[in-house]
């Protein structure tokens, strides 16, 4: 698919701007195995980069103008001058690019303009970080255009995250951008979202990652996602800690009377999810599939009951997948919630049967055929 995706970016570039680009930048989407809504609490997460991605065909300009073409929006075009202020209420998809470029220039990158044609194959609204992929691919392209062929990828991830928070309005954590920038082929990343230190956790070759889009499109730029972050901050304050990462189950039990029931449930999810994530990384490293599957099921239950970010369709899909898997793996919703996808980890020989059972037993609410994506961990952002 990557070759075809580059071809789409190149075709969009030729149609919009004529000629050929200087290079093509890429950045992957991601799926989070476990550790949901813990990143902005500065906790631990266990995501991996996946092979669906964003590609940007790029050519330098020297006149302070940026021209954009989006292959996935019917060749939609946008143009702006670097000196012009960013209107965060307009431009929609282009604001991801505008925000990253602004952040890169503030960070000192000598960027003087570009023609950029964008193509991607990440299912949008599936909770697979199509936005972070676009942001990181933009940052990689800008760095290369500014003469930095080997940038600090963690720094690029920080800039990409700030763009989503400041110019798009989603108060996200760092996980999506960091794994898109720094993903390791064949491994998940156990990320400490406070220090941004991470270590690869190899995914055994005999295991497969399965992603199934529920057909429920999520949109958490505003509203519920940001509300969950606010609730976590209020719970941390009531418990006397700066972030919920500093609390454990004993602190939560002692402070329960200081929390309203909703805040207590939100905090309980984050605190127990952090423990589950550490245990899941250990289980994955040891190829202890039964233990890993149990932790994934517990995570889904916590998201459903305590954090309240699943939907009835998501719950039905996860229940079906877990019933088919039994103790031979596990499934849970992945991503910010309120729709999106379910991720499962299972022995490679069982994947075909699981896919058949899901296709036969789950009906998407949008009427589209159930789409099953089989993945192995991919590498982070780069130029190709």
mmCIF file of C-alpha atoms in Angstrom:
data_model
loop_
_atom_site.group_PDB
_atom_site.id
_atom_site.type_symbol
_atom_site.label_atom_id
_atom_site.label_comp_id
_atom_site.label_asym_id
_atom_site.label_seq_id
_atom_site.Cartn_x
_atom_site.Cartn_y
_atom_site.Cartn_z
ATOM 1 C CA UNK A 1 0.000 0.000 0.000
ATOM 2 C CA UNK A 2 2.874 2.408 0.717
ATOM 3 C CA UNK A 3 3.892 2.575 -2.950
ATOM 4 C CA UNK A 4 0.333 3.258 -4.041
ATOM 5 C CA UNK A 5 0.018 5.906 -1.336
ATOM 6 C CA UNK A 6 3.148 7.676 -2.549
ATOM 7 C CA UNK A 7 1.755 7.530 -6.080
ATOM 8 C CA UNK A 8 -1.425 9.261 -4.884
ATOM 9 C CA UNK A 9 0.602 12.002 -3.211
ATOM 10 C CA UNK A 10 2.738 12.419 -6.329
ATOM 11 C CA UNK A 11 -0.324 12.549 -8.572
ATOM 12 C CA UNK A 12 -1.990 15.161 -6.347
ATOM 13 C CA UNK A 13 1.236 17.165 -6.393
ATOM 14 C CA UNK A 14 1.516 17.086 -10.178
ATOM 15 C CA UNK A 15 -2.131 18.070 -10.648
ATOM 16 C CA UNK A 16 -2.019 20.943 -8.171
ATOM 17 C CA UNK A 17 1.456 22.376 -8.671
ATOM 18 C CA UNK A 18 3.029 20.808 -11.761
ATOM 19 C CA UNK A 19 6.397 19.138 -11.900
ATOM 20 C CA UNK A 20 7.849 16.851 -9.258
ATOM 21 C CA UNK A 21 8.440 17.223 -5.508
ATOM 22 C CA UNK A 22 11.850 17.273 -3.863
ATOM 23 C CA UNK A 23 10.991 14.279 -1.649
ATOM 24 C CA UNK A 24 8.127 12.461 0.110
ATOM 25 C CA UNK A 25 7.751 12.478 3.906
ATOM 26 C CA UNK A 26 5.741 9.875 5.808
ATOM 27 C CA UNK A 27 4.410 9.205 9.285
ATOM 28 C CA UNK A 28 2.320 6.258 10.500
ATOM 29 C CA UNK A 29 -0.937 6.020 12.358
ATOM 30 C CA UNK A 30 -0.987 4.177 15.636
ATOM 31 C CA UNK A 31 -3.029 1.755 17.675
ATOM 32 C CA UNK A 32 -2.866 1.774 21.454
ATOM 33 C CA UNK A 33 -2.741 -1.701 22.961
ATOM 34 C CA UNK A 34 -3.521 -0.394 26.442
ATOM 35 C CA UNK A 35 -3.247 2.801 28.481
ATOM 36 C CA UNK A 36 -6.255 4.902 27.495
ATOM 37 C CA UNK A 37 -6.650 8.539 28.568
ATOM 38 C CA UNK A 38 -3.527 8.126 30.681
ATOM 39 C CA UNK A 39 -1.141 10.182 28.554
ATOM 40 C CA UNK A 40 -2.420 13.602 29.582
ATOM 41 C CA UNK A 41 -2.295 12.378 33.183
ATOM 42 C CA UNK A 42 1.462 11.905 32.557
ATOM 43 C CA UNK A 43 1.102 8.160 32.987
ATOM 44 C CA UNK A 44 2.235 5.114 31.018
ATOM 45 C CA UNK A 45 0.934 3.971 27.611
ATOM 46 C CA UNK A 46 1.681 1.017 25.300
ATOM 47 C CA UNK A 47 0.990 1.971 21.664
ATOM 48 C CA UNK A 48 2.550 0.857 18.401
ATOM 49 C CA UNK A 49 2.897 2.480 15.001
ATOM 50 C CA UNK A 50 0.972 0.788 12.176
ATOM 51 C CA UNK A 51 1.490 0.508 8.444
ATOM 52 C CA UNK A 52 -1.357 2.806 7.399
ATOM 53 C CA UNK A 53 0.038 6.319 7.219
ATOM 54 C CA UNK A 54 0.174 9.829 5.775
ATOM 55 C CA UNK A 55 2.539 10.742 2.940
ATOM 56 C CA UNK A 56 3.410 14.303 1.928
ATOM 57 C CA UNK A 57 5.074 15.164 -1.379
ATOM 58 C CA UNK A 58 7.056 18.337 -0.702
ATOM 59 C CA UNK A 59 8.901 20.974 -2.702
ATOM 60 C CA UNK A 60 10.650 24.025 -1.294
ATOM 61 C CA UNK A 61 9.571 27.612 -1.934
ATOM 62 C CA UNK A 62 11.468 30.784 -1.013
ATOM 63 C CA UNK A 63 8.624 33.321 -1.076
ATOM 64 C CA UNK A 64 6.998 32.714 2.319
ATOM 65 C CA UNK A 65 3.976 30.970 0.776
ATOM 66 C CA UNK A 66 2.638 27.504 1.597
ATOM 67 C CA UNK A 67 0.324 25.784 -0.866
ATOM 68 C CA UNK A 68 -1.519 22.623 0.167
ATOM 69 C CA UNK A 69 -3.305 19.965 -1.870
ATOM 70 C CA UNK A 70 -5.243 17.129 -0.214
ATOM 71 C CA UNK A 71 -5.683 14.007 -2.321
ATOM 72 C CA UNK A 72 -8.237 12.663 0.175
ATOM 73 C CA UNK A 73 -10.555 15.665 -0.052
ATOM 74 C CA UNK A 74 -11.057 15.661 -3.796
ATOM 75 C CA UNK A 75 -7.864 17.596 -4.377
ATOM 76 C CA UNK A 76 -8.922 20.384 -2.002
ATOM 77 C CA UNK A 77 -6.495 23.306 -2.041
ATOM 78 C CA UNK A 78 -5.397 25.806 0.562
ATOM 79 C CA UNK A 79 -2.810 28.570 0.509
ATOM 80 C CA UNK A 80 -1.418 30.894 3.148
ATOM 81 C CA UNK A 81 1.496 33.185 3.830
ATOM 82 C CA UNK A 82 3.815 32.382 6.699
ATOM 83 C CA UNK A 83 3.498 35.942 7.982
ATOM 84 C CA UNK A 84 -0.303 35.723 8.247
ATOM 85 C CA UNK A 85 -1.933 34.880 11.618
ATOM 86 C CA UNK A 86 -3.644 31.503 11.989
ATOM 87 C CA UNK A 87 -7.424 31.593 12.358
ATOM 88 C CA UNK A 88 -8.120 28.478 14.435
ATOM 89 C CA UNK A 89 -11.849 28.689 13.678
ATOM 90 C CA UNK A 90 -11.350 28.155 9.944
ATOM 91 C CA UNK A 91 -9.504 25.989 7.440
ATOM 92 C CA UNK A 92 -10.347 22.705 9.240
ATOM 93 C CA UNK A 93 -7.917 20.017 7.979
ATOM 94 C CA UNK A 94 -5.361 22.611 6.909
ATOM 95 C CA UNK A 95 -5.022 23.900 10.468
ATOM 96 C CA UNK A 96 -3.152 20.728 11.438
ATOM 97 C CA UNK A 97 -0.517 21.699 8.883
ATOM 98 C CA UNK A 98 -0.607 25.416 9.721
ATOM 99 C CA UNK A 99 -0.177 24.744 13.427
ATOM 100 C CA UNK A 100 2.808 22.445 12.922
ATOM 101 C CA UNK A 101 4.525 24.888 10.559
ATOM 102 C CA UNK A 102 4.012 27.701 13.055
ATOM 103 C CA UNK A 103 5.500 25.567 15.831
ATOM 104 C CA UNK A 104 8.473 24.509 13.724
ATOM 105 C CA UNK A 105 9.313 28.105 12.851
ATOM 106 C CA UNK A 106 9.006 29.147 16.495
ATOM 107 C CA UNK A 107 11.408 26.320 17.346
ATOM 108 C CA UNK A 108 13.986 27.842 15.012
ATOM 109 C CA UNK A 109 13.601 25.844 11.807
ATOM 110 C CA UNK A 110 14.505 28.016 8.806
ATOM 111 C CA UNK A 111 11.418 27.237 6.735
ATOM 112 C CA UNK A 112 10.642 29.605 3.851
ATOM 113 C CA UNK A 113 7.561 28.048 2.257
ATOM 114 C CA UNK A 114 6.579 24.917 0.343
ATOM 115 C CA UNK A 115 4.196 23.148 -1.971
ATOM 116 C CA UNK A 116 2.766 20.160 -0.082
ATOM 117 C CA UNK A 117 0.483 17.417 -1.443
ATOM 118 C CA UNK A 118 -1.014 15.120 1.182
ATOM 119 C CA UNK A 119 -2.384 11.580 0.880
ATOM 120 C CA UNK A 120 -3.293 9.082 3.583
ATOM 121 C CA UNK A 121 -4.856 5.665 4.043
ATOM 122 C CA UNK A 122 -5.698 5.796 7.762
ATOM 123 C CA UNK A 123 -9.451 5.298 8.325
ATOM 124 C CA UNK A 124 -10.643 8.625 9.709
ATOM 125 C CA UNK A 125 -12.686 8.608 12.891
ATOM 126 C CA UNK A 126 -11.402 5.134 13.779
ATOM 127 C CA UNK A 127 -9.202 6.233 16.672
ATOM 128 C CA UNK A 128 -6.012 5.368 14.767
ATOM 129 C CA UNK A 129 -4.490 8.864 14.924
ATOM 130 C CA UNK A 130 -4.887 10.123 11.395
ATOM 131 C CA UNK A 131 -4.433 13.637 12.797
ATOM 132 C CA UNK A 132 -1.170 12.851 14.610
ATOM 133 C CA UNK A 133 0.111 11.116 11.477
ATOM 134 C CA UNK A 134 -0.586 14.250 9.426
ATOM 135 C CA UNK A 135 1.068 16.460 12.026
ATOM 136 C CA UNK A 136 4.209 14.349 12.303
ATOM 137 C CA UNK A 137 4.533 13.924 8.532
ATOM 138 C CA UNK A 138 4.287 17.712 8.232
ATOM 139 C CA UNK A 139 6.974 18.182 10.883
ATOM 140 C CA UNK A 140 9.284 15.699 9.129
ATOM 141 C CA UNK A 141 8.754 17.496 5.812
ATOM 142 C CA UNK A 142 9.372 20.953 7.299
ATOM 143 C CA UNK A 143 12.538 19.776 9.050
ATOM 144 C CA UNK A 144 13.896 18.361 5.790
ATOM 145 C CA UNK A 145 12.975 21.515 3.871
ATOM 146 C CA UNK A 146 14.766 23.550 6.552
ATOM 147 C CA UNK A 147 17.925 21.501 6.035
ATOM 148 C CA UNK A 148 17.622 19.063 8.956
ATOM 149 C CA UNK A 149 17.602 15.517 7.586
ATOM 150 C CA UNK A 150 17.996 13.898 11.034
ATOM 151 C CA UNK A 151 15.849 15.917 13.449
ATOM 152 C CA UNK A 152 15.160 15.116 17.095
ATOM 153 C CA UNK A 153 11.957 13.102 16.627
ATOM 154 C CA UNK A 154 10.808 13.610 20.213
ATOM 155 C CA UNK A 155 11.051 17.369 19.683
ATOM 156 C CA UNK A 156 8.990 17.056 16.497
ATOM 157 C CA UNK A 157 6.369 15.076 18.422
ATOM 158 C CA UNK A 158 6.120 17.862 21.008
ATOM 159 C CA UNK A 159 5.602 20.453 18.285
ATOM 160 C CA UNK A 160 2.956 18.290 16.623
ATOM 161 C CA UNK A 161 1.087 17.815 19.906
ATOM 162 C CA UNK A 162 1.130 21.552 20.600
ATOM 163 C CA UNK A 163 -0.368 22.199 17.164
ATOM 164 C CA UNK A 164 -3.311 19.917 17.885
ATOM 165 C CA UNK A 165 -3.881 21.486 21.289
ATOM 166 C CA UNK A 166 -3.452 25.124 20.272
ATOM 167 C CA UNK A 167 -4.784 25.320 16.728
ATOM 168 C CA UNK A 168 -7.268 22.439 16.503
ATOM 169 C CA UNK A 169 -8.651 22.556 20.023
ATOM 170 C CA UNK A 170 -8.186 18.973 21.242
ATOM 171 C CA UNK A 171 -6.304 18.941 24.551
ATOM 172 C CA UNK A 172 -4.575 15.666 23.733
ATOM 173 C CA UNK A 173 -1.598 14.071 25.405
ATOM 174 C CA UNK A 174 1.701 13.260 23.723
ATOM 175 C CA UNK A 175 1.183 9.559 22.988
ATOM 176 C CA UNK A 176 -0.156 9.727 19.435
ATOM 177 C CA UNK A 177 2.476 12.078 18.096
ATOM 178 C CA UNK A 178 5.359 10.399 19.931
ATOM 179 C CA UNK A 179 4.680 6.891 18.652
ATOM 180 C CA UNK A 180 4.034 8.221 15.136
ATOM 181 C CA UNK A 181 7.415 9.950 15.248
ATOM 182 C CA UNK A 182 9.439 7.319 17.103
ATOM 183 C CA UNK A 183 7.749 3.989 16.373
ATOM 184 C CA UNK A 184 9.980 0.907 16.148
ATOM 185 C CA UNK A 185 9.338 -1.798 13.584
ATOM 186 C CA UNK A 186 8.280 -5.028 15.300
ATOM 187 C CA UNK A 187 7.720 -3.454 18.722
ATOM 188 C CA UNK A 188 5.244 -1.563 20.842
ATOM 189 C CA UNK A 189 6.583 1.407 22.819
ATOM 190 C CA UNK A 190 6.179 1.613 26.583
ATOM 191 C CA UNK A 191 6.100 5.391 26.962
ATOM 192 C CA UNK A 192 6.393 7.439 30.140
ATOM 193 C CA UNK A 193 4.314 10.471 29.222
ATOM 194 C CA UNK A 194 5.971 12.665 31.845
ATOM 195 C CA UNK A 195 9.625 12.159 30.951
ATOM 196 C CA UNK A 196 8.878 11.044 27.351
ATOM 197 C CA UNK A 197 11.323 8.192 27.899
ATOM 198 C CA UNK A 198 10.300 5.042 26.088
ATOM 199 C CA UNK A 199 11.514 1.524 25.477
ATOM 200 C CA UNK A 200 10.535 -0.952 22.782
ATOM 201 C CA UNK A 201 8.587 -4.053 23.817
ATOM 202 C CA UNK A 202 8.903 -6.643 21.072
ATOM 203 C CA UNK A 203 5.649 -8.097 19.761
ATOM 204 C CA UNK A 204 6.341 -11.821 19.246
ATOM 205 C CA UNK A 205 6.279 -12.911 15.612
ATOM 206 C CA UNK A 206 3.584 -15.488 16.316
ATOM 207 C CA UNK A 207 1.133 -12.788 17.444
ATOM 208 C CA UNK A 208 -0.978 -10.558 15.233
ATOM 209 C CA UNK A 209 -2.640 -7.225 15.926
ATOM 210 C CA UNK A 210 -6.206 -7.020 14.591
ATOM 211 C CA UNK A 211 -8.057 -3.716 14.271
ATOM 212 C CA UNK A 212 -11.781 -3.576 13.508
ATOM 213 C CA UNK A 213 -13.520 -0.261 12.774
ATOM 214 C CA UNK A 214 -16.871 -0.169 14.557
ATOM 215 C CA UNK A 215 -18.401 2.158 11.979
ATOM 216 C CA UNK A 216 -19.115 4.668 14.754
ATOM 217 C CA UNK A 217 -17.228 7.828 13.787
ATOM 218 C CA UNK A 218 -15.732 9.624 16.738
ATOM 219 C CA UNK A 219 -14.987 13.296 16.919
ATOM 220 C CA UNK A 220 -13.345 14.526 20.096
ATOM 221 C CA UNK A 221 -11.959 17.899 19.062
ATOM 222 C CA UNK A 222 -14.236 19.403 21.671
ATOM 223 C CA UNK A 223 -16.768 18.258 24.230
ATOM 224 C CA UNK A 224 -16.483 14.892 25.885
ATOM 225 C CA UNK A 225 -12.742 14.308 25.380
ATOM 226 C CA UNK A 226 -11.774 17.665 26.844
ATOM 227 C CA UNK A 227 -14.356 17.168 29.595
ATOM 228 C CA UNK A 228 -12.630 13.934 30.664
ATOM 229 C CA UNK A 229 -9.339 15.783 30.899
ATOM 230 C CA UNK A 230 -10.921 18.474 33.059
ATOM 231 C CA UNK A 231 -12.464 15.837 35.339
ATOM 232 C CA UNK A 232 -9.079 14.152 35.768
ATOM 233 C CA UNK A 233 -7.455 17.456 36.685
ATOM 234 C CA UNK A 234 -10.175 18.156 39.259
ATOM 235 C CA UNK A 235 -9.809 14.664 40.728
ATOM 236 C CA UNK A 236 -6.038 15.088 41.016
ATOM 237 C CA UNK A 237 -6.490 18.398 42.806
ATOM 238 C CA UNK A 238 -8.986 16.883 45.247
ATOM 239 C CA UNK A 239 -6.558 14.043 45.984
ATOM 240 C CA UNK A 240 -3.724 16.508 46.604
ATOM 241 C CA UNK A 241 -1.529 15.505 43.669
ATOM 242 C CA UNK A 242 -0.412 17.417 40.589
ATOM 243 C CA UNK A 243 -1.374 14.619 38.196
ATOM 244 C CA UNK A 244 -3.210 11.344 38.668
ATOM 245 C CA UNK A 245 0.012 9.470 37.895
ATOM 246 C CA UNK A 246 1.114 10.434 41.419
ATOM 247 C CA UNK A 247 -1.876 8.691 43.003
ATOM 248 C CA UNK A 248 -2.322 4.985 43.615
ATOM 249 C CA UNK A 249 -5.298 2.901 44.653
ATOM 250 C CA UNK A 250 -4.572 3.462 48.351
ATOM 251 C CA UNK A 251 -4.530 7.261 47.914
ATOM 252 C CA UNK A 252 -7.760 7.031 45.931
ATOM 253 C CA UNK A 253 -9.446 4.974 48.663
ATOM 254 C CA UNK A 254 -8.409 7.455 51.363
ATOM 255 C CA UNK A 255 -9.616 10.398 49.289
ATOM 256 C CA UNK A 256 -12.893 8.952 48.027
ATOM 257 C CA UNK A 257 -15.001 11.164 50.310
ATOM 258 C CA UNK A 258 -13.450 14.266 48.741
ATOM 259 C CA UNK A 259 -14.590 13.237 45.257
ATOM 260 C CA UNK A 260 -18.040 13.208 43.747
ATOM 261 C CA UNK A 261 -19.016 9.794 42.312
ATOM 262 C CA UNK A 262 -18.167 10.758 38.724
ATOM 263 C CA UNK A 263 -14.728 12.132 39.605
ATOM 264 C CA UNK A 264 -14.027 9.015 41.660
ATOM 265 C CA UNK A 265 -14.804 6.740 38.720
ATOM 266 C CA UNK A 266 -12.668 8.824 36.361
ATOM 267 C CA UNK A 267 -9.719 8.679 38.750
ATOM 268 C CA UNK A 268 -10.197 4.961 39.368
ATOM 269 C CA UNK A 269 -9.972 4.279 35.646
ATOM 270 C CA UNK A 270 -6.732 6.228 35.224
ATOM 271 C CA UNK A 271 -5.053 4.789 38.310
ATOM 272 C CA UNK A 272 -5.976 1.175 37.572
ATOM 273 C CA UNK A 273 -5.232 1.598 33.859
ATOM 274 C CA UNK A 274 -1.698 2.661 34.710
ATOM 275 C CA UNK A 275 -1.182 -0.546 36.680
ATOM 276 C CA UNK A 276 -2.708 -2.613 33.888
ATOM 277 C CA UNK A 277 -0.396 -1.012 31.346
ATOM 278 C CA UNK A 278 2.759 -1.893 33.279
ATOM 279 C CA UNK A 279 1.494 -5.448 33.687
ATOM 280 C CA UNK A 280 0.529 -5.677 30.010
ATOM 281 C CA UNK A 281 4.023 -4.652 28.892
ATOM 282 C CA UNK A 282 5.480 -7.369 31.077
ATOM 283 C CA UNK A 283 2.987 -9.931 29.756
ATOM 284 C CA UNK A 284 3.734 -8.982 26.144
ATOM 285 C CA UNK A 285 7.487 -9.259 26.701
ATOM 286 C CA UNK A 286 6.986 -12.750 28.134
ATOM 287 C CA UNK A 287 4.437 -13.740 25.443
ATOM 288 C CA UNK A 288 1.938 -14.413 28.236
ATOM 289 C CA UNK A 289 -1.145 -14.115 26.059
ATOM 290 C CA UNK A 290 -3.664 -15.260 28.657
ATOM 291 C CA UNK A 291 -2.546 -12.548 31.095
ATOM 292 C CA UNK A 292 -2.394 -9.891 28.384
ATOM 293 C CA UNK A 293 -5.890 -10.781 27.175
ATOM 294 C CA UNK A 294 -7.295 -10.513 30.697
ATOM 295 C CA UNK A 295 -5.757 -7.068 31.141
ATOM 296 C CA UNK A 296 -7.196 -5.868 27.818
ATOM 297 C CA UNK A 297 -10.675 -7.058 28.800
ATOM 298 C CA UNK A 298 -10.374 -5.327 32.169
ATOM 299 C CA UNK A 299 -9.291 -2.143 30.400
ATOM 300 C CA UNK A 300 -12.382 -2.182 28.203
ATOM 301 C CA UNK A 301 -14.642 -2.705 31.205
ATOM 302 C CA UNK A 302 -13.004 0.239 32.961
ATOM 303 C CA UNK A 303 -13.439 2.484 29.916
ATOM 304 C CA UNK A 304 -17.079 1.432 29.711
ATOM 305 C CA UNK A 305 -18.050 1.669 33.372
ATOM 306 C CA UNK A 306 -15.672 4.171 34.990
ATOM 307 C CA UNK A 307 -14.529 6.469 32.195
ATOM 308 C CA UNK A 308 -17.710 6.116 30.110
ATOM 309 C CA UNK A 309 -16.116 6.569 26.690
ATOM 310 C CA UNK A 310 -17.356 3.493 24.844
ATOM 311 C CA UNK A 311 -20.602 3.152 22.881
ATOM 312 C CA UNK A 312 -23.125 0.275 22.665
ATOM 313 C CA UNK A 313 -21.807 -0.734 19.240
ATOM 314 C CA UNK A 314 -18.204 -0.683 20.452
ATOM 315 C CA UNK A 315 -19.196 -2.765 23.474
ATOM 316 C CA UNK A 316 -20.944 -5.346 21.290
ATOM 317 C CA UNK A 317 -17.958 -5.589 18.964
ATOM 318 C CA UNK A 318 -15.462 -6.009 21.810
ATOM 319 C CA UNK A 319 -17.692 -8.606 23.494
ATOM 320 C CA UNK A 320 -17.963 -10.601 20.259
ATOM 321 C CA UNK A 321 -14.207 -10.571 19.709
ATOM 322 C CA UNK A 322 -13.476 -11.561 23.303
ATOM 323 C CA UNK A 323 -16.029 -14.380 23.142
ATOM 324 C CA UNK A 324 -14.354 -15.812 20.035
ATOM 325 C CA UNK A 325 -10.868 -15.419 21.517
ATOM 326 C CA UNK A 326 -11.656 -16.851 24.938
ATOM 327 C CA UNK A 327 -8.389 -16.957 26.881
ATOM 328 C CA UNK A 328 -6.401 -17.003 23.655
ATOM 329 C CA UNK A 329 -5.958 -13.227 23.478
ATOM 330 C CA UNK A 330 -7.996 -10.134 24.222
ATOM 331 C CA UNK A 331 -9.808 -7.169 22.686
ATOM 332 C CA UNK A 332 -10.624 -3.637 23.816
ATOM 333 C CA UNK A 333 -11.650 -0.301 22.397
ATOM 334 C CA UNK A 334 -8.663 1.758 21.324
ATOM 335 C CA UNK A 335 -8.337 5.512 20.973
ATOM 336 C CA UNK A 336 -10.020 8.491 22.559
ATOM 337 C CA UNK A 337 -13.447 6.896 22.608
ATOM 338 C CA UNK A 338 -17.040 7.693 21.645
ATOM 339 C CA UNK A 339 -16.592 5.528 18.550
ATOM 340 C CA UNK A 340 -13.654 4.288 16.554
ATOM 341 C CA UNK A 341 -12.057 0.859 16.576
ATOM 342 C CA UNK A 342 -11.485 -2.227 18.665
ATOM 343 C CA UNK A 343 -7.985 -3.710 18.837
ATOM 344 C CA UNK A 344 -7.247 -7.357 19.529
ATOM 345 C CA UNK A 345 -4.056 -9.326 19.963
ATOM 346 C CA UNK A 346 -4.198 -12.999 19.085
ATOM 347 C CA UNK A 347 -2.087 -15.918 17.850
ATOM 348 C CA UNK A 348 -1.475 -15.547 14.141
ATOM 349 C CA UNK A 349 -3.103 -18.929 13.253
ATOM 350 C CA UNK A 350 -6.408 -17.845 14.873
ATOM 351 C CA UNK A 351 -6.736 -14.546 13.039
ATOM 352 C CA UNK A 352 -8.562 -15.860 9.968
ATOM 353 C CA UNK A 353 -11.278 -17.477 12.083
ATOM 354 C CA UNK A 354 -11.614 -14.379 14.264
ATOM 355 C CA UNK A 355 -12.000 -12.227 11.157
ATOM 356 C CA UNK A 356 -14.723 -14.540 9.795
ATOM 357 C CA UNK A 357 -16.630 -14.525 13.080
ATOM 358 C CA UNK A 358 -16.443 -10.739 13.346
ATOM 359 C CA UNK A 359 -17.568 -10.244 9.741
ATOM 360 C CA UNK A 360 -20.502 -12.605 10.265
ATOM 361 C CA UNK A 361 -21.512 -11.467 13.736
ATOM 362 C CA UNK A 362 -21.097 -7.672 13.715
ATOM 363 C CA UNK A 363 -23.128 -5.212 11.671
ATOM 364 C CA UNK A 364 -21.781 -1.704 11.409
ATOM 365 C CA UNK A 365 -24.375 0.999 12.153
ATOM 366 C CA UNK A 366 -23.392 2.831 8.970
ATOM 367 C CA UNK A 367 -24.256 -0.222 6.864
ATOM 368 C CA UNK A 368 -20.753 -0.648 5.450
ATOM 369 C CA UNK A 369 -19.024 -4.044 5.392
ATOM 370 C CA UNK A 370 -17.037 -4.817 8.514
ATOM 371 C CA UNK A 371 -13.384 -3.997 7.837
ATOM 372 C CA UNK A 372 -10.686 -6.056 9.545
ATOM 373 C CA UNK A 373 -7.100 -4.742 9.454
ATOM 374 C CA UNK A 374 -4.234 -7.076 10.361
ATOM 375 C CA UNK A 375 -1.092 -5.292 11.503
ATOM 376 C CA UNK A 376 2.471 -5.672 12.693
ATOM 377 C CA UNK A 377 4.290 -2.761 14.376
ATOM 378 C CA UNK A 378 5.780 -0.250 11.909
ATOM 379 C CA UNK A 379 8.609 2.296 11.994
ATOM 380 C CA UNK A 380 8.092 5.954 12.866
ATOM 381 C CA UNK A 381 8.218 9.023 10.636
ATOM 382 C CA UNK A 382 10.859 9.463 7.939
ATOM 383 C CA UNK A 383 11.510 10.639 4.400
ATOM 384 C CA UNK A 384 11.323 8.129 1.556
#
